[in-house]
XYZ file of C-alpha atoms in Angstrom:
779
model
C -70.740 -36.243 -25.341
C -67.992 -34.349 -24.813
C -65.049 -34.385 -27.012
C -61.528 -35.028 -25.504
C -59.822 -34.642 -29.014
C -60.353 -31.811 -31.172
C -62.251 -32.677 -34.413
C -59.339 -31.673 -36.884
C -57.020 -33.782 -35.015
C -58.788 -37.084 -35.181
C -59.543 -36.316 -38.884
C -55.713 -35.829 -39.503
C -55.069 -39.105 -37.377
C -57.336 -41.188 -39.737
C -55.929 -39.815 -42.859
C -52.589 -40.498 -41.553
C -53.391 -43.976 -40.384
C -55.120 -45.192 -43.412
C -53.222 -43.547 -46.114
C -52.438 -45.349 -49.250
C -49.451 -47.340 -49.573
C -47.648 -44.429 -51.624
C -46.431 -42.795 -48.375
C -44.549 -45.670 -46.428
C -44.827 -45.909 -42.798
C -41.474 -44.837 -41.978
C -41.814 -41.878 -44.241
C -44.733 -40.832 -42.368
C -43.302 -41.058 -38.934
C -40.257 -39.119 -40.204
C -42.516 -36.398 -41.374
C -44.306 -36.407 -37.862
C -40.900 -36.119 -36.339
C -40.012 -33.136 -38.486
C -43.021 -31.311 -37.412
C -42.617 -31.980 -33.979
C -39.075 -30.864 -34.117
C -39.979 -27.823 -35.911
C -42.357 -27.104 -33.023
C -39.933 -27.982 -30.224
C -37.101 -25.898 -32.301
C -39.739 -22.977 -32.181
C -40.613 -23.490 -28.447
C -36.698 -23.513 -27.591
C -35.913 -20.598 -29.934
C -38.873 -18.660 -27.980
C -37.363 -19.568 -24.781
C -33.754 -18.496 -25.568
C -35.275 -15.192 -27.051
C -36.872 -14.614 -23.584
C -33.637 -15.088 -21.809
C -31.909 -13.000 -24.332
C -34.379 -10.093 -23.809
C -34.586 -10.289 -19.950
C -30.884 -10.130 -19.859
C -29.967 -7.586 -22.444
C -32.646 -5.072 -21.777
C -32.286 -5.106 -18.250
C -29.338 -4.552 -15.996
C -26.490 -6.356 -17.813
C -23.745 -6.098 -15.473
C -23.077 -6.090 -11.792
C -20.768 -3.292 -11.299
C -18.975 -3.229 -8.248
C -18.872 -0.152 -6.062
C -15.460 1.818 -6.184
C -13.929 3.071 -3.007
C -11.975 6.211 -3.387
C -9.550 7.974 -0.806
C -9.882 11.631 0.142
C -8.752 13.908 -2.541
C -5.574 15.638 -2.113
C -6.087 19.587 -1.885
C -3.090 21.852 -2.985
C -2.866 25.346 -2.340
C -0.238 27.987 -1.527
C 1.168 27.456 2.044
C 0.129 24.220 2.428
C 2.849 22.143 4.323
C 3.706 19.337 1.936
C 7.142 18.257 1.428
C 7.488 17.487 -2.536
C 8.357 13.782 -2.012
C 5.050 13.193 -0.413
C 3.270 14.718 -3.185
C 5.329 12.574 -5.623
C 4.233 9.608 -3.594
C 0.457 10.682 -4.165
C 0.982 10.973 -7.717
C 2.498 7.739 -8.021
C -0.392 6.108 -5.988
C -2.584 7.918 -8.698
C -0.710 6.335 -11.586
C 0.384 9.663 -12.749
C 3.141 9.141 -15.274
C 6.576 10.944 -15.340
C 7.132 12.760 -18.567
C 8.655 15.937 -19.896
C 5.831 16.096 -22.565
C 2.964 17.042 -20.041
C 0.843 16.103 -23.182
C -1.951 14.649 -21.260
C -4.010 14.673 -18.022
C -2.305 12.279 -15.459
C 1.164 13.439 -16.255
C 3.976 15.065 -14.327
C 7.647 16.505 -14.470
C 10.056 16.823 -11.278
C 13.035 19.026 -11.111
C 14.192 20.002 -7.894
C 11.874 22.205 -5.895
C 9.406 22.564 -8.715
C 6.767 19.952 -9.962
C 4.810 20.556 -12.981
C 1.368 18.423 -13.759
C -1.569 17.982 -15.659
C -4.336 17.074 -13.398
C -7.203 14.614 -14.347
C -10.572 15.900 -14.487
C -12.877 14.175 -11.934
C -16.561 14.366 -10.845
C -17.044 14.920 -7.377
C -20.351 15.355 -4.980
C -20.193 18.974 -5.248
C -19.275 19.487 -8.832
C -16.440 18.698 -11.407
C -12.876 19.244 -10.904
C -11.668 20.039 -14.381
C -8.039 19.164 -15.772
C -5.623 21.849 -15.496
C -1.920 22.295 -16.126
C -0.042 23.667 -13.145
C 3.458 24.421 -11.885
C 4.210 23.907 -8.076
C 7.255 25.738 -6.404
C 8.175 24.310 -3.018
C 10.206 25.975 -0.177
C 11.251 23.991 2.917
C 8.558 21.575 2.801
C 5.786 24.091 1.947
C 3.800 24.715 -1.321
C 5.169 28.113 -1.801
C 3.591 28.953 -5.180
C 1.137 27.682 -7.540
C 0.488 29.017 -11.271
C -0.838 27.870 -14.628
C 1.355 26.489 -16.912
C -0.044 28.117 -19.849
C 0.329 31.934 -18.675
C 1.745 31.914 -15.023
C -1.949 32.903 -13.689
C -1.909 32.089 -9.968
C -4.003 29.232 -8.715
C -5.565 29.275 -5.311
C -6.745 25.779 -4.804
C -6.645 22.401 -6.915
C -7.966 19.068 -6.077
C -6.317 16.102 -7.372
C -8.460 13.091 -8.405
C -8.610 10.695 -5.516
C -6.935 7.314 -5.525
C -9.207 4.112 -5.897
C -8.528 2.026 -2.984
C -10.916 -0.629 -3.214
C -13.964 -1.953 -4.583
C -16.793 -4.070 -3.282
C -17.466 -7.027 -5.550
C -20.342 -9.169 -6.774
C -20.026 -12.883 -5.873
C -18.454 -13.672 -9.532
C -15.483 -11.226 -9.005
C -16.134 -9.684 -12.311
C -14.940 -6.202 -12.455
C -15.358 -3.636 -15.484
C -15.510 0.254 -16.116
C -18.424 0.774 -18.739
C -17.864 2.743 -21.678
C -20.140 4.005 -24.489
C -19.428 3.651 -28.088
C -18.613 7.173 -28.809
C -15.974 7.209 -25.965
C -14.159 4.192 -27.741
C -11.226 5.604 -30.086
C -12.257 4.892 -33.744
C -8.821 3.005 -34.204
C -9.881 0.681 -31.395
C -12.993 -0.213 -33.235
C -11.262 -0.529 -36.430
C -8.348 -2.803 -34.903
C -10.853 -4.987 -33.141
C -13.274 -5.605 -36.454
C -10.195 -6.121 -38.885
C -8.821 -8.762 -36.283
C -11.826 -10.658 -35.057
C -14.614 -9.869 -37.461
C -14.106 -8.254 -40.878
C -17.798 -8.678 -41.732
C -19.352 -7.631 -38.652
C -21.731 -5.321 -40.477
C -22.636 -7.645 -42.982
C -23.734 -10.983 -41.278
C -26.839 -11.662 -39.006
C -24.920 -13.047 -36.082
C -23.038 -16.060 -37.757
C -21.298 -16.559 -40.830
C -21.382 -20.084 -42.328
C -18.464 -19.259 -44.546
C -15.972 -18.881 -41.572
C -17.594 -21.794 -39.622
C -16.837 -24.108 -42.786
C -13.407 -22.607 -43.236
C -12.410 -22.998 -39.506
C -14.090 -26.378 -39.578
C -11.794 -27.674 -42.396
C -8.926 -26.100 -40.847
C -9.279 -27.877 -37.634
C -9.984 -31.255 -39.376
C -7.047 -30.928 -41.325
C -4.863 -30.119 -37.854
C -6.385 -32.646 -36.054
C -7.234 -30.104 -33.270
C -8.930 -26.881 -32.650
C -6.603 -24.279 -34.272
C -8.998 -21.857 -35.460
C -12.469 -20.539 -34.440
C -14.956 -19.171 -36.792
C -16.851 -17.053 -34.297
C -18.441 -13.699 -35.145
C -18.150 -10.819 -32.454
C -21.950 -11.545 -31.813
C -21.031 -15.215 -31.098
C -18.285 -14.472 -29.112
C -20.460 -11.893 -26.988
C -23.271 -14.421 -26.685
C -20.752 -17.022 -25.405
C -19.353 -14.663 -22.648
C -22.509 -13.014 -21.869
C -25.114 -15.998 -21.843
C -22.980 -19.426 -22.186
C -20.160 -21.200 -20.844
C -16.538 -21.971 -22.340
C -17.303 -25.649 -22.806
C -16.539 -26.735 -26.432
C -19.677 -28.805 -26.962
C -21.988 -29.110 -30.009
C -24.899 -27.954 -27.807
C -23.158 -24.789 -26.680
C -22.357 -24.166 -30.442
C -25.966 -24.940 -31.409
C -27.196 -22.469 -28.715
C -24.711 -19.917 -29.604
C -25.875 -19.817 -33.088
C -29.456 -19.491 -32.569
C -28.993 -16.847 -29.632
C -26.559 -15.084 -31.917
C -29.191 -14.764 -34.559
C -31.894 -13.667 -31.990
C -29.491 -10.840 -30.722
C -29.073 -9.384 -34.302
C -32.491 -9.602 -34.724
C -33.513 -7.547 -31.616
C -30.296 -4.946 -31.412
C -28.525 -2.619 -33.606
C -24.895 -3.249 -34.503
C -23.613 -0.400 -32.381
C -25.430 -1.575 -29.346
C -23.909 -5.025 -30.071
C -20.551 -3.719 -30.666
C -20.892 -1.814 -27.366
C -21.845 -4.662 -25.306
C -18.960 -6.241 -26.452
C -16.338 -3.919 -25.567
C -17.641 -4.077 -21.992
C -17.998 -7.845 -21.662
C -14.877 -9.141 -23.495
C -12.484 -10.892 -20.851
C -9.051 -9.224 -20.808
C -7.012 -10.200 -17.891
C -6.992 -11.493 -14.261
C -5.954 -9.725 -11.116
C -6.148 -12.407 -8.262
C -9.617 -13.333 -7.966
C -10.944 -10.352 -9.974
C -11.421 -10.753 -13.695
C -10.810 -7.949 -15.769
C -13.681 -7.468 -18.280
C -13.825 -4.932 -20.994
C -11.387 -2.371 -22.600
C -12.363 0.526 -20.262
C -11.005 -1.450 -17.296
C -8.221 -3.117 -19.358
C -7.272 0.404 -19.997
C -6.420 1.348 -16.718
C -5.211 -2.118 -15.419
C -2.496 -2.023 -18.089
C -1.704 1.440 -18.751
C -3.427 3.407 -15.833
C -5.075 5.532 -18.682
C -8.429 6.453 -19.835
C -9.407 4.544 -22.988
C -9.490 7.700 -24.830
C -5.785 8.503 -24.060
C -4.240 5.359 -25.717
C -1.786 5.615 -28.438
C -1.978 2.937 -31.392
C 0.565 0.672 -29.852
C -1.476 0.493 -26.850
C -4.756 0.152 -28.587
C -3.168 -2.709 -30.466
C -1.918 -4.788 -27.374
C -5.684 -4.533 -26.186
C -7.111 -5.937 -29.241
C -3.995 -8.702 -29.336
C -5.375 -9.762 -25.970
C -8.744 -10.664 -27.315
C -7.209 -13.904 -28.705
C -6.088 -15.133 -25.477
C -5.700 -12.692 -22.451
C -3.921 -15.426 -20.329
C -1.546 -16.763 -23.024
C -0.700 -13.104 -24.372
C -0.427 -11.577 -20.729
C 2.059 -8.850 -21.460
C 3.531 -8.918 -17.932
C 4.176 -12.708 -17.894
C 4.813 -13.294 -21.621
C 5.980 -9.922 -22.913
C 7.405 -11.626 -25.954
C 4.405 -13.431 -27.064
C 2.289 -10.151 -26.428
C 4.693 -7.921 -28.510
C 4.654 -10.315 -31.551
C 0.788 -10.459 -31.336
C 0.584 -6.693 -30.929
C 3.005 -6.221 -33.906
C 0.785 -8.330 -35.807
C -2.260 -6.072 -35.342
C -0.223 -3.123 -36.229
C 0.470 -4.883 -39.427
C -3.007 -5.565 -40.335
C -4.253 -2.052 -39.463
C -1.712 -0.776 -41.887
C -2.625 -3.263 -44.571
C -6.259 -1.905 -44.135
C -5.350 1.757 -44.667
C -5.823 2.388 -41.023
C -2.350 3.214 -39.950
C 0.463 4.634 -42.357
C 3.825 2.798 -42.694
C 5.757 5.177 -40.828
C 3.148 5.120 -37.918
C 3.348 1.492 -38.012
C 6.801 1.120 -37.763
C 7.101 3.623 -35.200
C 4.514 1.766 -33.066
C 6.306 -1.549 -33.360
C 9.533 -0.217 -32.156
C 8.049 0.800 -28.870
C 8.098 -1.234 -25.919
C 4.737 -2.740 -24.448
C 4.409 0.162 -22.293
C 2.359 -1.640 -19.637
C 2.888 -0.730 -16.045
C 5.270 -3.085 -14.031
C 2.543 -3.591 -11.316
C -1.206 -3.251 -11.986
C -3.349 -0.688 -10.133
C -5.018 -3.725 -8.065
C -8.584 -3.826 -7.620
C -7.736 -6.030 -4.512
C -7.418 -3.508 -2.114
C -4.000 -2.810 -0.157
C -6.128 -1.409 2.701
C -8.544 -4.266 3.631
C -9.202 -3.180 7.352
C -10.262 0.343 6.088
C -12.640 -1.111 3.389
C -14.044 -3.428 6.028
C -15.099 -0.434 8.071
C -16.547 1.169 5.196
C -18.422 -1.706 4.239
C -19.963 -2.167 7.445
C -21.028 1.509 7.884
C -22.496 1.309 4.179
C -24.667 -1.680 5.404
C -26.730 0.687 7.493
C -28.275 2.462 4.315
C -27.501 0.090 1.371
C -28.380 -3.643 0.723
C -25.475 -5.799 -0.466
C -26.806 -6.020 -3.827
C -26.920 -2.622 -4.338
C -23.209 -2.264 -2.989
C -21.902 -4.915 -5.467
C -23.967 -4.438 -8.562
C -24.806 -0.683 -9.177
C -21.464 1.012 -9.613
C -21.773 3.116 -6.926
C -18.970 5.623 -6.137
C -17.884 5.751 -2.426
C -15.829 8.835 -1.430
C -14.270 8.049 1.971
C -11.664 10.169 4.499
C -8.722 7.529 4.030
C -5.454 9.584 3.799
C -3.181 6.982 1.818
C -0.078 9.182 2.735
C -1.112 8.746 6.837
C -2.281 5.177 6.209
C 0.932 4.061 4.631
C 3.133 5.673 7.166
C 0.862 4.076 10.047
C 0.945 0.841 8.469
C 5.036 0.937 8.281
C 5.339 2.155 11.856
C 3.044 -0.557 13.423
C 5.078 -3.208 11.743
C 8.498 -1.981 12.150
C 7.802 -0.830 15.980
C 6.354 -4.358 16.893
C 9.290 -6.078 15.209
C 11.823 -3.812 17.375
C 9.750 -4.387 20.503
C 9.993 -8.131 19.983
C 13.711 -8.052 19.528
C 14.268 -5.733 22.787
C 11.774 -7.476 24.935
C 12.936 -11.112 23.981
C 9.476 -12.209 22.433
C 9.228 -14.560 19.254
C 9.189 -12.905 16.191
C 5.939 -12.087 14.503
C 4.245 -13.034 17.965
C 2.671 -9.728 18.624
C -0.389 -8.270 16.993
C -1.543 -4.759 16.813
C -4.422 -2.656 15.817
C -4.159 1.119 15.241
C -6.882 3.996 14.407
C -5.665 7.548 13.224
C -8.396 10.489 12.986
C -8.653 14.091 12.429
C -9.696 15.961 15.262
C -11.864 18.593 13.760
C -14.167 16.481 11.634
C -13.998 13.062 13.005
C -12.776 11.776 9.992
C -10.898 8.128 10.063
C -7.831 8.882 8.093
C -5.978 5.501 8.966
C -6.958 2.083 9.808
C -4.538 -0.843 10.375
C -6.032 -4.207 11.643
C -3.221 -6.469 11.731
C 0.642 -6.096 11.961
C 0.605 -7.557 8.135
C -1.727 -4.556 6.976
C -2.413 -6.388 3.374
C -4.256 -9.425 5.499
C -7.972 -9.343 5.001
C -8.930 -11.342 7.763
C -9.720 -10.682 11.247
C -10.260 -6.458 11.727
C -8.936 -5.839 15.135
C -9.856 -2.268 15.058
C -13.430 -3.409 14.960
C -13.705 -6.955 16.032
C -10.915 -7.193 18.850
C -13.069 -6.697 22.017
C -10.518 -6.416 24.676
C -10.358 -5.111 28.411
C -9.302 -1.652 28.136
C -7.173 -1.217 31.335
C -6.482 2.323 32.599
C -7.974 3.846 29.288
C -11.261 4.106 31.286
C -9.961 6.500 33.875
C -10.241 9.671 31.991
C -14.118 9.013 31.687
C -14.063 8.827 35.475
C -12.083 11.804 36.094
C -14.037 14.112 33.898
C -17.276 12.843 35.405
C -16.020 14.145 38.819
C -14.625 17.437 37.224
C -18.025 18.040 35.654
C -18.899 18.402 39.430
C -16.943 21.483 39.909
C -18.617 22.267 43.337
C -16.788 19.083 44.771
C -13.913 18.073 42.352
C -10.868 20.277 40.867
C -7.450 19.228 39.730
C -6.168 20.028 43.287
C -8.696 17.804 45.091
C -7.186 15.172 47.448
C -7.861 11.645 46.619
C -7.342 9.046 49.034
C -4.875 6.572 47.695
C -4.926 3.996 50.477
C -5.889 0.308 50.334
C -9.502 -0.805 50.137
C -11.533 -4.016 50.316
C -14.806 -4.531 48.689
C -17.068 -7.415 49.145
C -19.093 -8.117 46.186
C -22.503 -9.571 45.456
C -21.323 -13.082 44.972
C -19.439 -12.849 48.505
C -16.028 -12.618 47.125
C -13.624 -10.117 48.516
C -12.030 -7.508 45.873
C -8.716 -5.922 47.081
C -7.562 -3.814 44.408
C -3.612 -2.816 44.050
C -1.625 0.054 42.810
C 0.549 -1.279 39.849
C 3.677 -0.361 42.113
C 1.904 -2.191 44.880
C 2.220 0.857 47.083
C -0.280 3.101 48.381
C 0.485 7.072 48.361
C -2.071 8.507 50.865
C -3.827 11.816 49.861
C -2.645 12.722 46.240
C -4.096 15.607 44.094
C -6.620 14.582 41.561
C -4.446 15.387 38.494
C -1.346 13.396 40.071
C -3.507 10.420 40.595
C -4.706 10.418 36.664
C -1.135 11.153 35.663
C 0.358 8.385 37.698
C -2.694 6.068 37.057
C -3.114 5.102 40.717
C -5.793 2.287 41.267
C -6.767 3.079 44.766
C -7.553 6.239 44.586
C -9.326 5.909 41.130
C -11.502 3.143 42.668
C -12.753 5.535 45.684
C -13.439 8.345 43.262
C -15.544 6.285 41.058
C -17.406 4.557 43.793
C -18.235 8.282 45.293
C -19.634 9.108 41.602
C -21.429 5.572 41.161
C -21.014 3.041 38.565
C -24.308 4.113 36.842
C -23.084 7.695 36.539
C -19.751 6.529 34.785
C -21.462 4.145 32.674
C -23.736 7.432 31.445
C -21.016 9.136 30.698
C -19.856 6.464 28.234
C -23.324 6.244 26.723
C -22.705 10.097 26.103
C -19.790 9.600 24.453
C -21.144 6.989 21.939
C -20.549 3.780 23.672
C -23.552 1.711 23.002
C -22.025 -1.584 24.278
C -23.374 -3.255 27.365
C -21.134 -2.242 30.433
C -21.493 -4.557 33.650
C -22.035 -2.006 36.515
C -19.493 -3.571 38.983
C -16.657 -1.622 40.782
C -13.943 -3.610 38.576
C -15.193 -1.489 35.859
C -13.033 1.363 37.330
C -9.977 -0.396 36.608
C -10.834 -1.123 33.261
C -12.713 -4.600 33.538
C -14.606 -2.922 30.135
C -13.962 -4.684 26.900
C -14.040 -2.239 24.050
C -12.600 -2.224 20.389
C -10.020 -0.046 19.195
C -12.480 1.986 17.014
C -14.759 2.454 20.321
C -11.657 3.596 22.495
C -11.270 6.299 19.514
C -14.768 7.471 19.900
C -14.265 7.918 23.676
C -10.713 9.879 23.216
C -12.040 11.646 20.462
C -14.342 13.409 22.505
C -11.876 14.580 24.894
C -9.423 15.586 22.172
C -12.532 17.813 20.614
C -13.028 19.592 23.962
C -16.043 17.796 25.037
C -17.721 17.497 21.730
C -18.852 14.099 20.632
C -18.500 13.722 16.737
C -19.575 10.518 15.058
C -16.521 8.850 13.597
C -16.898 8.747 9.897
C -14.884 6.832 7.218
C -17.451 8.094 4.341
C -17.753 11.436 2.927
C -20.212 10.978 0.029
C -22.034 8.324 -1.957
C -22.766 9.090 -5.606
C -24.502 6.984 -8.589
C -22.455 5.254 -11.376
C -23.257 8.581 -13.414
C -21.426 10.697 -10.810
C -24.995 11.931 -9.231
C -24.973 12.665 -5.536
C -26.871 9.836 -3.574
C -26.066 10.810 -0.078
C -23.788 13.048 1.994
C -22.351 11.910 5.434
C -22.192 15.125 7.135
C -21.138 15.777 10.595
C -23.052 14.625 13.696
C -22.157 16.760 16.577
C -22.862 16.922 20.061
C -21.647 18.660 23.106
C -21.698 16.176 26.046
C -18.951 17.677 28.301
C -18.884 21.171 28.917
C -15.730 23.372 27.853
C -14.055 24.227 31.275
C -14.257 20.501 32.488
C -12.757 19.450 29.291
C -10.064 21.714 29.402
C -9.111 20.742 32.894
C -9.198 16.966 31.860
C -6.916 17.673 28.799
C -4.623 19.673 31.094
C -4.387 16.244 33.168
C -3.847 14.190 30.232
C -0.797 16.381 29.095
C 0.580 16.015 32.710
C 0.331 12.109 31.896
C 2.885 12.897 29.192
C 4.743 15.497 31.075
C 5.400 13.533 34.265
C 3.159 10.635 34.443
C 3.131 7.065 33.099
C 3.655 8.501 29.523
C 6.584 10.618 30.455
C 8.923 8.563 27.989
C 6.671 9.715 24.840
C 8.537 12.623 24.071
C 11.968 10.712 24.014
C 10.335 9.408 20.930
C 8.356 12.249 19.301
C 10.557 15.133 20.394
C 9.526 17.410 23.522
C 7.618 20.195 21.490
C 4.570 18.358 20.440
C 2.935 18.834 23.869
C 0.812 15.698 23.299
C -1.638 14.365 25.886
C -2.756 10.798 26.237
C -3.261 7.931 28.445
C -1.720 4.559 29.011
C -3.655 1.481 29.442
C -2.878 -2.070 30.621
C -5.165 -5.056 31.489
C -4.857 -7.850 33.983
C -1.763 -9.904 33.836
C -0.314 -7.871 30.883
C -2.360 -9.213 28.418
C -3.427 -5.985 26.571
C -1.007 -3.084 25.973
C -3.271 0.363 25.255
C -2.320 3.818 24.243
C -4.816 6.636 23.178
C -3.451 10.269 22.718
C -3.682 13.443 20.723
C -1.914 16.334 19.248
C -3.241 19.859 18.052
C -4.782 18.013 14.941
C -4.503 14.087 14.738
C -5.775 11.703 17.465
C -4.552 7.940 17.600
C -5.411 4.788 19.455
C -2.963 1.825 19.535
C -3.481 -1.682 20.789
C -0.610 -4.516 21.180
C -1.285 -7.862 22.344
C -1.710 -11.638 21.708
C -4.865 -12.837 19.855
C -4.689 -16.005 22.202
C -5.085 -13.788 25.252
C -1.452 -14.869 26.433
C 0.035 -12.249 28.508
C 2.455 -10.145 26.300
C 4.551 -8.909 29.320
C 3.993 -5.317 28.101
C 2.350 -2.423 29.789
C 0.777 0.447 28.138
C 4.060 2.468 28.078
C 6.315 -0.351 26.958
C 4.157 -1.477 24.048
C 1.138 0.347 22.647
C 2.566 3.919 23.645
C 5.746 3.346 21.728
C 3.832 2.372 18.468
C 1.770 5.377 19.044
C 4.979 7.504 19.272
C 6.574 6.503 16.042
C 2.962 6.763 14.388
C 2.991 10.633 15.546
C 6.519 11.078 14.926
C 5.626 9.929 11.145
C 3.047 12.467 10.851
C 2.992 15.946 9.891
C 1.176 16.905 13.015
C 0.623 20.246 14.957
C 1.722 20.750 18.488
C -1.096 20.619 21.222
C -1.605 23.991 22.639
C -4.447 24.290 25.016
C -6.273 27.476 25.138
C -8.331 28.125 28.440
C -11.933 28.816 27.689
C -14.123 31.354 29.128
C -14.688 30.702 33.008
C -11.054 29.119 33.645
C -8.424 30.684 35.583
C -4.549 29.593 36.231
C -3.990 29.244 40.047
C -0.812 28.718 41.867
C -1.089 25.519 44.319
C 1.486 24.623 47.052
C 1.895 21.199 46.782
C 2.973 20.716 50.250
C -0.019 22.143 52.109
C -2.494 21.791 49.128
C -3.497 25.540 49.701
C -2.994 28.396 47.162
C 0.418 29.002 46.759
C 2.600 31.210 44.456
C 5.711 31.012 42.431
C 7.876 31.472 45.338
C 6.698 28.034 46.636
C 9.202 25.669 46.307
C 6.717 22.659 45.389
C 4.425 25.122 43.865
C 2.621 24.114 40.540
C 0.137 26.333 38.481
C -3.069 24.450 37.697
C -6.218 25.365 35.833
C -9.844 25.897 38.023
C -12.952 26.803 36.818
C -13.439 30.169 38.623
C -14.594 30.386 41.918
C -13.229 26.814 42.719
C -9.758 27.240 43.704
C -8.736 27.269 47.221
C -8.791 30.555 48.810
C -6.826 29.899 52.034
C -3.024 30.924 51.322
C -0.095 28.635 52.040
C 2.636 30.459 53.964
C 4.721 30.283 50.878
C 2.290 32.164 49.168
C 2.449 35.156 51.107
C 5.912 36.361 50.077
C 6.555 39.887 48.510
C 7.504 38.121 45.280
C 3.866 36.323 45.193
C 2.139 39.871 46.064
C 3.946 41.588 43.226
C 2.844 38.812 40.878
C -0.611 39.079 41.955
C -0.543 42.658 41.260
C 0.679 42.711 37.963
C -1.525 39.735 36.838
C -4.726 42.108 38.190
C -3.330 45.105 36.163
C -3.274 42.912 32.922
C -6.430 41.114 33.340
């Protein structure tokens, strides 16, 4: 017969059941319970051992991705007012000191700034620390030499500012350090204060536990802990803060197991990176590496004895001894740590007293990991999701190098906020009613320099730059006009368009009868003037000649993937796009017909600084150079004499800006898009609830745009005619070829061979013939 119970078990049971009376039954049951308990404890210990080894030997911490701004490049001849450089240094956390004794320090005297830069690992190599002296003259970096010997320096890149992080769900933040990078004085202080017998015990120290138990019993409450560093690490790394016997039981077993498996140095290094040392909003400050930056804006290796003592003081209670909220408590605890260091012979008396006399030295405001540029970080995060999993972004410690220019970002934020307040006051609009979005890019590289998604730029909610998809009004018109100008055999800037009333019967039987903004019709008008004055009637007729699908295809070529309905109303802006999409369109105009995919990211590096991915330029010519030049000439005319003619009153007359106003139906959306020689920007003003704002493109968004451009160090726009384009005089009265003598003469660019050949009477004068002769001689 098959035996269900093994023979040895049944034999043991019979011996136990019928054992003689020398072993009472209750004792035998205790013996069984002891054996069972031992087996269970062994199994539970194995279970805890598995947990420890899986966690400790795997990826121990989820390290958030760090997002960096662009690095500021310094070179002789750079236009850079010294005050702007000082703003950058403050953003970077550089310390003002005449000593210049460490990286990240600077001194300012008049037109001279001396500094010691920080080293930094970029995607294309390491930028070393260097001591330099910069001399400025009229807002220009005139000279740059080494502090040591006066040797001229050609180029220096400052370390980039950390502008945000992408956090895991638990919001823990840390900067990992290796034990070899930790100052020996910090190790000594930590062991003296927290665990003097660290190198002698095996995870727990019964004497300390009994002493703490006795002290707590006498006090009637928990006033002293007996935990070793290993126990503290286990509690923080594996367990909760609950003060229960079960937690202490687990802590003891797991501490022994950690000591059994790992070297003391490895345990100490893990502790250095795990310990909680502060709170920044929802972000917890873990580890000494990040705490050094959070409190002192220094690398851990740069800390002085008083600073080291303060960090060790925080181990006892980071909230209770918070040096910003409770400076007196923090100083008392710090001075106690310094005294213990002197008693242990790690500091001499003079050094201890000097350190105790110093202030806490904590920066008044922490360099927050909660980004002050939420709209830009949101954009970066969305672009990264195309290539990376969310888990990688929140746990691998990636270094994200972006295109954000902090100085331009801060100026843009200020102008958006200040201008909206002024517009509300001037127009009688309720305070804080209007909302806005703004984007600023470089023209050459298509880099996003500033992104403002809310009039309160610190608000990390609805990002209007990406998510406010609104009718763009007359901003669509340049797309129609460049589509026409591409067909140079049919259209030039001087081509006459019919600006008279039109009625269209739509597919649903409704009659659409568009109107000009001024409710007037203007008869035959030159193409450039129709665009400059943003006439609706002539634009609709031009669009119908080209066809809706032809114009939609132009949008596709410029990078707009969103579905656009093929209705005639699209010619007047019944196309809903986001400010970012509008930026893509107008950047193509500003870049002379070359579409460059806008980018917010330059490179991604691993946590160790190894290049992972470069985001290089993606460029494609979608409109030829002559057509693009003609359109940009017309967009300059918008600012010279058209709907944006008041813009130079804000920016000054010498910038020669090009741009276009846009207004949606019932004055619900106010838009402006334009560019200088090196900067391009789009602004939107409106209400989130779609209630009319009572602002046209020129009275709302253009004002914001103007103040942004005025605040930037931007180059005037100088249009250079490409090969195949010539300047020809046209008589506006007859629309024939004219000359300088024509009373209503205007000089326009034409693709060679497309200008009118018949001359107006005013173009046949002696002055015109002489002008033509000299022009022929000097061609």
